[in-house]
Coordinates of C-alpha atoms in Angstrom, one line a residue:
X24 CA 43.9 6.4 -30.2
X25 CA 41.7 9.8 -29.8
X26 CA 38.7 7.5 -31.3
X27 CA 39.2 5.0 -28.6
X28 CA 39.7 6.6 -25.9
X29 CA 35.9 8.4 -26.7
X30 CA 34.5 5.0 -27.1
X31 CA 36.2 3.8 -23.8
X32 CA 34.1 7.1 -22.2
X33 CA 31.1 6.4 -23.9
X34 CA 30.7 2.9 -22.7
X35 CA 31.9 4.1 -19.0
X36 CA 28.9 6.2 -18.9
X37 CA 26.6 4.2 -20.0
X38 CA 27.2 1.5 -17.9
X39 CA 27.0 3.9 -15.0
X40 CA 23.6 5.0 -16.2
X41 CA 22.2 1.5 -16.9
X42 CA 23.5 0.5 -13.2
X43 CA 21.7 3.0 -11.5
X44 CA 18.1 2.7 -13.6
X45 CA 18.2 -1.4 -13.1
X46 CA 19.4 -1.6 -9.7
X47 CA 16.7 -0.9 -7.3
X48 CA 19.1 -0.8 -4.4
X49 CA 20.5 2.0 -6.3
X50 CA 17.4 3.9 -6.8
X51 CA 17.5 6.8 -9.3
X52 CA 17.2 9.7 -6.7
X53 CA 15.2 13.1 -8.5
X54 CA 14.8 16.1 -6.2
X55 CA 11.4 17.9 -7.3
X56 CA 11.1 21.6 -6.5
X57 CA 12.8 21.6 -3.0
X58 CA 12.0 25.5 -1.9
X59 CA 15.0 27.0 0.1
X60 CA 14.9 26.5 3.8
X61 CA 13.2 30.0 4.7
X62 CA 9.5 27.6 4.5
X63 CA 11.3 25.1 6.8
X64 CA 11.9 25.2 10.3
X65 CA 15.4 24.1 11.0
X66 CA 14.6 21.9 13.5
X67 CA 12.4 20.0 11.2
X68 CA 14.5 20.3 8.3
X69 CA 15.4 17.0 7.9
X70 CA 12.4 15.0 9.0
X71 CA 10.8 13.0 6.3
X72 CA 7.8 10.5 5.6
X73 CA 7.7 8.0 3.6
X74 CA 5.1 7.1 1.2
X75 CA 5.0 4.5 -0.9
X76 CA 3.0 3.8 -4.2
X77 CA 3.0 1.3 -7.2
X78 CA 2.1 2.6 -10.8
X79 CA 2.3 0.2 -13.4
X80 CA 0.6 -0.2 -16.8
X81 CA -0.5 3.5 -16.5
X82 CA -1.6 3.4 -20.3
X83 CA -4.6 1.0 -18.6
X84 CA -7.9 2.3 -18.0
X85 CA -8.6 5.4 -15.7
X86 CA -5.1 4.9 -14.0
X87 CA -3.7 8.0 -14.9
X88 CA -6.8 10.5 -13.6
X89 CA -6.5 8.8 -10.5
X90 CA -2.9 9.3 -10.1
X91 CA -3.4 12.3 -10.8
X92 CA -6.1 12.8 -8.2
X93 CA -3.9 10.6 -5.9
X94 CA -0.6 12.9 -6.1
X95 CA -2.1 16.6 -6.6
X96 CA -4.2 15.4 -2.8
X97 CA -1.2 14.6 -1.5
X98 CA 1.0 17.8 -2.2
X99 CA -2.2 20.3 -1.6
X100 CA -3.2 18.3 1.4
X101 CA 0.2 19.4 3.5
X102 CA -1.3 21.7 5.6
X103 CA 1.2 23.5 8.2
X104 CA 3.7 20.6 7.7
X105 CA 7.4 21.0 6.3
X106 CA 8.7 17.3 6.5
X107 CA 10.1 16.3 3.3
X108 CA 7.6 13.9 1.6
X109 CA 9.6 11.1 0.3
X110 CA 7.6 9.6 -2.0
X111 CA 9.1 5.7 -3.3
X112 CA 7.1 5.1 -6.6
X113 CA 7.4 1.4 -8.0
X114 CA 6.8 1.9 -11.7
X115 CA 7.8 0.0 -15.2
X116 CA 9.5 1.3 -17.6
X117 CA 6.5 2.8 -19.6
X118 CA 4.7 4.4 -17.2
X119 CA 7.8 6.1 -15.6
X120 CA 7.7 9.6 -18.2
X121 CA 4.1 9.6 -17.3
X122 CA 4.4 9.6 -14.1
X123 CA 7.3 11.8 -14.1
X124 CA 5.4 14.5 -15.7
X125 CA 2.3 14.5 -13.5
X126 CA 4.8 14.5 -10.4
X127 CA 6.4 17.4 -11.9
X128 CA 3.5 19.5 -13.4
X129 CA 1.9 19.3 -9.6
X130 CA 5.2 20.2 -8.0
X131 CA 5.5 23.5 -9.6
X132 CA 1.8 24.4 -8.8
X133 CA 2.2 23.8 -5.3
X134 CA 5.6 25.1 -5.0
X135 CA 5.9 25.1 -1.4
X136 CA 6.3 21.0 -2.2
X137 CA 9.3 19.8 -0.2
X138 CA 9.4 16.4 -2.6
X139 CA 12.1 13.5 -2.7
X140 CA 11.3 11.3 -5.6
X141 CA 12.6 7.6 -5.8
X142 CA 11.9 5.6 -8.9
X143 CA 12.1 1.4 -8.3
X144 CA 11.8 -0.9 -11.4
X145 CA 8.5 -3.3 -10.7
X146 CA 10.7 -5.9 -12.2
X147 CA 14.0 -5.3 -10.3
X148 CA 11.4 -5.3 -7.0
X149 CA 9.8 -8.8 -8.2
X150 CA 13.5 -10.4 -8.3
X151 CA 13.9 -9.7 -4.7
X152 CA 10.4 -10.4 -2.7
X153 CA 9.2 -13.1 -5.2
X154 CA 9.9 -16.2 -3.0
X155 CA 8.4 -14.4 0.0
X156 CA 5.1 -13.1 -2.2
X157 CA 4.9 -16.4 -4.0
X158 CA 2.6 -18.2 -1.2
X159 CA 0.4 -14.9 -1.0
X160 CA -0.6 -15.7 -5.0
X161 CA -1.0 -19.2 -4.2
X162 CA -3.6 -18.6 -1.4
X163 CA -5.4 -15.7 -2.2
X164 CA -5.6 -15.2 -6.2
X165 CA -8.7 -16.2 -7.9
X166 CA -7.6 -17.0 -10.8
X167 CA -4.8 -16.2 -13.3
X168 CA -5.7 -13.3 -15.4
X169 CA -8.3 -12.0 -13.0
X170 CA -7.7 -8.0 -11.6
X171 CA -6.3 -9.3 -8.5
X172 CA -3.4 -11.7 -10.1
X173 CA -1.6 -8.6 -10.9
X174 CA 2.0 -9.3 -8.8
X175 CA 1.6 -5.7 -7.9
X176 CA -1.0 -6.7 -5.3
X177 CA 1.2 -8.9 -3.3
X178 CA 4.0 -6.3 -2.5
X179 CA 3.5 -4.6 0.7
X180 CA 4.0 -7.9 3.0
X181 CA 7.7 -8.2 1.8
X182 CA 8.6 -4.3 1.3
X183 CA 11.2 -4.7 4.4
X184 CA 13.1 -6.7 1.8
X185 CA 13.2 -3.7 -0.6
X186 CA 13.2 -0.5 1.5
X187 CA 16.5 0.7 2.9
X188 CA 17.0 -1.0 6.2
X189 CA 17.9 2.6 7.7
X190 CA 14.1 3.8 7.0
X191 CA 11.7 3.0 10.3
X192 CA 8.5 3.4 9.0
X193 CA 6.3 3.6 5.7
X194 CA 3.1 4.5 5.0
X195 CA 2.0 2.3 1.3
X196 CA -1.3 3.7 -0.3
X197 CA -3.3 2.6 -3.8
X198 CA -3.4 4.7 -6.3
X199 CA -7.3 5.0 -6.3
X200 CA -7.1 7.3 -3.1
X201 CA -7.2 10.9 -2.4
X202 CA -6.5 13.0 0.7
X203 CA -8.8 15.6 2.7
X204 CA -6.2 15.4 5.1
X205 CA -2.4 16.2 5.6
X206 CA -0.3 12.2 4.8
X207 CA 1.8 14.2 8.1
X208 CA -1.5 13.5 10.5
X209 CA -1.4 9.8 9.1
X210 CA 2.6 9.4 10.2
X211 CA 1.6 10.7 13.2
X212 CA -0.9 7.6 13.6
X213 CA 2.4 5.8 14.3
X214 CA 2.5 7.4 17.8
X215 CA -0.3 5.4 18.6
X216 CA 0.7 1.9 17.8
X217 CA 1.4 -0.7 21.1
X218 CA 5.2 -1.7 21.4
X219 CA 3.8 -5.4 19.5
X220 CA 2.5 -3.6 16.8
X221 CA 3.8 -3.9 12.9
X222 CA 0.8 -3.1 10.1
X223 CA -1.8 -0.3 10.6
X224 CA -4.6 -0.9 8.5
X225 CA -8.8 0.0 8.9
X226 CA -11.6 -1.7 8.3
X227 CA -12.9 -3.1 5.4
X228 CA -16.2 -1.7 4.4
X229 CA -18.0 -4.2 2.5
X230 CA -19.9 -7.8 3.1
X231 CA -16.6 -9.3 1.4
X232 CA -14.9 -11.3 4.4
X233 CA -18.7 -11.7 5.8
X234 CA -19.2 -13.6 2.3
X235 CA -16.0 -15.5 2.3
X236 CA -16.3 -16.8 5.8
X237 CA -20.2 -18.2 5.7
X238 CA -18.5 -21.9 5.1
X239 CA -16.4 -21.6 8.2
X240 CA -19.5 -19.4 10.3
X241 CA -22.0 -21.9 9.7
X242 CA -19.1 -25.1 10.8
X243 CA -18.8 -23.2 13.9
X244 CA -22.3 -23.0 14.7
X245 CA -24.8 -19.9 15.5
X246 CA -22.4 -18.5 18.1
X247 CA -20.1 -17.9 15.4
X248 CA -22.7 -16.0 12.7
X249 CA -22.6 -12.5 14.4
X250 CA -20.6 -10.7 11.7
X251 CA -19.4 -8.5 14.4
X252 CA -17.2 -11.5 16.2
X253 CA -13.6 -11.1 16.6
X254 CA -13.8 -8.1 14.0
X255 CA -14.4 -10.4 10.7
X256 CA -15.2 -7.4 8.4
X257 CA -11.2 -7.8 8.0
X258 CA -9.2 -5.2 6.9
X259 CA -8.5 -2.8 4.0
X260 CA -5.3 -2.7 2.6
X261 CA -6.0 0.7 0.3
X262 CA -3.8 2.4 2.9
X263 CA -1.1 0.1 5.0
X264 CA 1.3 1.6 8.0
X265 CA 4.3 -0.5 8.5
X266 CA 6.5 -0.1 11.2
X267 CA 9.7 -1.7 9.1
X268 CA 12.2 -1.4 11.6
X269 CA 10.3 -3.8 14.0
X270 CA 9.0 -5.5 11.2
X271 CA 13.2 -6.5 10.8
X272 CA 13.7 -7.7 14.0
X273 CA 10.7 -9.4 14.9
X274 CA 11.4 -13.5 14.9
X275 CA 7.8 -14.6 13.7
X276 CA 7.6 -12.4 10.6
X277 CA 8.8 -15.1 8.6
X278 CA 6.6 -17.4 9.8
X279 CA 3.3 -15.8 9.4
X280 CA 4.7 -15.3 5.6
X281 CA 5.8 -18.9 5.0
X282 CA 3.3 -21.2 2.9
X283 CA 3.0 -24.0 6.2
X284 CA 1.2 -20.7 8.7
X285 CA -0.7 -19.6 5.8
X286 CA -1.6 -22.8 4.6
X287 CA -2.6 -23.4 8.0
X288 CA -5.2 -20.8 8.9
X289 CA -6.9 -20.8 5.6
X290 CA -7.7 -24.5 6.1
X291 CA -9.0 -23.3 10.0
X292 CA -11.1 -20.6 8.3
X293 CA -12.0 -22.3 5.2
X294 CA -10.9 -19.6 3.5
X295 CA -11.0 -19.4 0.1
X296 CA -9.4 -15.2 -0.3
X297 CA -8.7 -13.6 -3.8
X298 CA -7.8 -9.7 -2.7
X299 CA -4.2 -10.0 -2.4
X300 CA -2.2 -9.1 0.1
X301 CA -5.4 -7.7 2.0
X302 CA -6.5 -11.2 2.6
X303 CA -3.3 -11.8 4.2
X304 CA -3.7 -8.9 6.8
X305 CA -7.2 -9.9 7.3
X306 CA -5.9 -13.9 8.1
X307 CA -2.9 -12.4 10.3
X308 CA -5.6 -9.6 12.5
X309 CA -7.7 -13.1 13.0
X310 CA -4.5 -15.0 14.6
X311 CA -2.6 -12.5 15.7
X312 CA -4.4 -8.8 16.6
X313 CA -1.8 -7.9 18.8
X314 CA 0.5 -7.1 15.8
X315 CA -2.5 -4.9 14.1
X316 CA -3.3 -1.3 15.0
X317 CA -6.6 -0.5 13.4
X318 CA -6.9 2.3 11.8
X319 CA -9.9 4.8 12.0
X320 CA -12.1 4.2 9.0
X321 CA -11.9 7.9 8.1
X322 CA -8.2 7.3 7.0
X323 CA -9.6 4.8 4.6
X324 CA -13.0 5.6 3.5
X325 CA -13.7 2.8 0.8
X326 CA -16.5 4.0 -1.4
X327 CA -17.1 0.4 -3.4
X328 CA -21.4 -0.5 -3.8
X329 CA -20.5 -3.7 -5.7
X330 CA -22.2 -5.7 -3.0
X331 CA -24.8 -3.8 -2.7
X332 CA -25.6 -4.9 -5.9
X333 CA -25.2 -8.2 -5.2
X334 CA -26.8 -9.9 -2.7
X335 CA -26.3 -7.6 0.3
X336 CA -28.7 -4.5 -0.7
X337 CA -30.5 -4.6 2.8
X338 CA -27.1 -5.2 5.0
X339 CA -24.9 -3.5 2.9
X340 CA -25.2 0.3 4.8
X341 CA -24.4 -1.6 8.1
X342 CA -20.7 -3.0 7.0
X343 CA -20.2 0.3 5.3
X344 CA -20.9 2.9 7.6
X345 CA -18.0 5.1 8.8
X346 CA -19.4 7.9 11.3
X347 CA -15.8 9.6 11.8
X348 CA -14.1 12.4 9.8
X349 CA -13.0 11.6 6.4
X350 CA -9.0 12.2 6.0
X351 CA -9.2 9.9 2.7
X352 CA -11.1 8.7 0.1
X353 CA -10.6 4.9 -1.7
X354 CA -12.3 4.7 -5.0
X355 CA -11.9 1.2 -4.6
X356 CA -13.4 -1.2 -7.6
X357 CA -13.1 1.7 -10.0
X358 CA -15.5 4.4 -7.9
X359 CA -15.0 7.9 -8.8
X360 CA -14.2 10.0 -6.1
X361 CA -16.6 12.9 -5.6
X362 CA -15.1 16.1 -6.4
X363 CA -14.6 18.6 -3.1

């Protein structure tokens, strides 16, 4: 009977502990190196940001130095702010311990860190946002296999469905970025959005939308060729600001994410996309701008020459030119980020 009753514990406990690494609704909660509350003023206590990030396959590549780069910006970055950086990582099962570490082994180096850390299983997250993601990888994957067709680069459009429905806002950054700036100046960005507005995003740097849209420029005739009309550089989505609580209650949402509207405008725009999710912003600022604040550049400083290497070396400097302060740097397409 003793025996049993220790088995009858065992499998208890384990259950309890399978539940809560599985369940993404039930998101494994770590407190990192919370200092006592002399470093915070009590008024501001409580206030948090939200950041979210996906890390998958971290075994990949450069993936870890630049997570590394990515989290170590963030926590030196703070400045004078105390808000409790909640930072959401969606992660596999693999790359968990190593993210785990770096979070950790940066925490106690900057001990005046005030971190909440919540894990979600990429898998768990899939289950939930696939049928609303599943029309993004129809229209704007190049092809299976390619860098793009990774599922992790369709998440941010249905994130409402996986974040708390308590949190307001969330600020969702790529891993290939690092700050000059405090992430609690970019919150404040929020301040500044319109009472229609849902996504913050800037400018994409590059000839890429120019290049995709050549079919549909030249259709429309030379009134239509000015690469600065109705702001078809497109958007970025390296850094993304969305304003979840209005994303909730805003009636159109699930149309502008349903295959029929997005089938739609890319047969207006002959658009033939392949960037993820960022194409879908980009579609959704050309239909609908009222819904998009646009970032300054200097909150997203892409720092991608592919096209300059191919076929834009003359124009190139023109679409990537960002005159204002740098608060963040996007070694997009694997471009290392210059050491301060």
């Amino acid at each position: 009977m003793h025996i049993y009753a220790k088995c009858i514990i065992a499998i208890t406990i384990f259950t309890i502990v399978l539940i809560l690494y599985s369940n993404p609704k039930i998101a494994v909660n770590i407190k990192s190196n919370i200092l006592s509350t002399n470093h915070v003023a009590s008024n501001k206590a409580e206030s948090k940001i939200s950041i979210w990030i996906s890390v998958t396959k971290i075994d990949r590549g450069h993936l870890l130095t630049k997570f590394r780069k990515f989290f170590k910006s963030l926590v030196s970055q703070r400045g004078l702010c105390r808000a409790v950086f909640e930072l959401n990582v969606i992660t596999d099962n693999v790359s968990r311990p190593t993210v785990d570490s770096v979070i950790h082994e940066f925490s106690k180096q900057y001990k005046e860190t005030l971190l909440e850390l919540i894990y979600y299983d990429f898998q768990d997250v899939l289950k939930i946002i696939e049928n609303k993601i599943e029309p993004l990888k129809r229209f704007f994957q190049s092809s299976k296999g390619s860098y793009y067709s990774d599922d992790v680069f369709y998440l941010s459009p249905a994130l409402h469905l996986v974040a708390p429905k308590s949190l307001q806002k969330a600020i969702v950054i790529d891993v290939d970025t690092e700050f000059q700036s405090s992430v609690c100046d970019l919150y404040d960005v929020f301040n500044n959005f319109t009472d229609t507005q849902l996504f913050g995003l800037a400018p994409e740097l590059s000839p890429v939308y120019h290049h995709i849209l050549w079919k549909w420029r030249n259709y429309k005739g030379e009134k239509y060729k000015s690469r600065e009309h109705i702001y078809l550089n497109g958007l970025n989505s390296g850094v993304i600001m969305l304003y979840l609580e209005r994303i909730h209650n805003n009636n159109e949402y699930n149309q502008l994410i349903s295959p029929e509207w997005i089938s739609s405008v890319v047969q207006k725009y002959l658009f033939k996309g392949h960037l993820g999710d960022q194409d879908w912003y980009t579609l959704v600022s050309y239909e609908r701008s009222d819904l998009i604040y646009r970032l300054p550049c200097g909150w997203n400083r892409q720092l991608c020459t592919w096209w300059k290497q191919h076929g834009y070396a003359d124009s190139f400097d023109s679409f990537a030119k960002c005159s204002e302060k740098i608060h963040l740097y996007h070694g997009n397409c694997d471009t290392p980020i210059t050491p301060n």
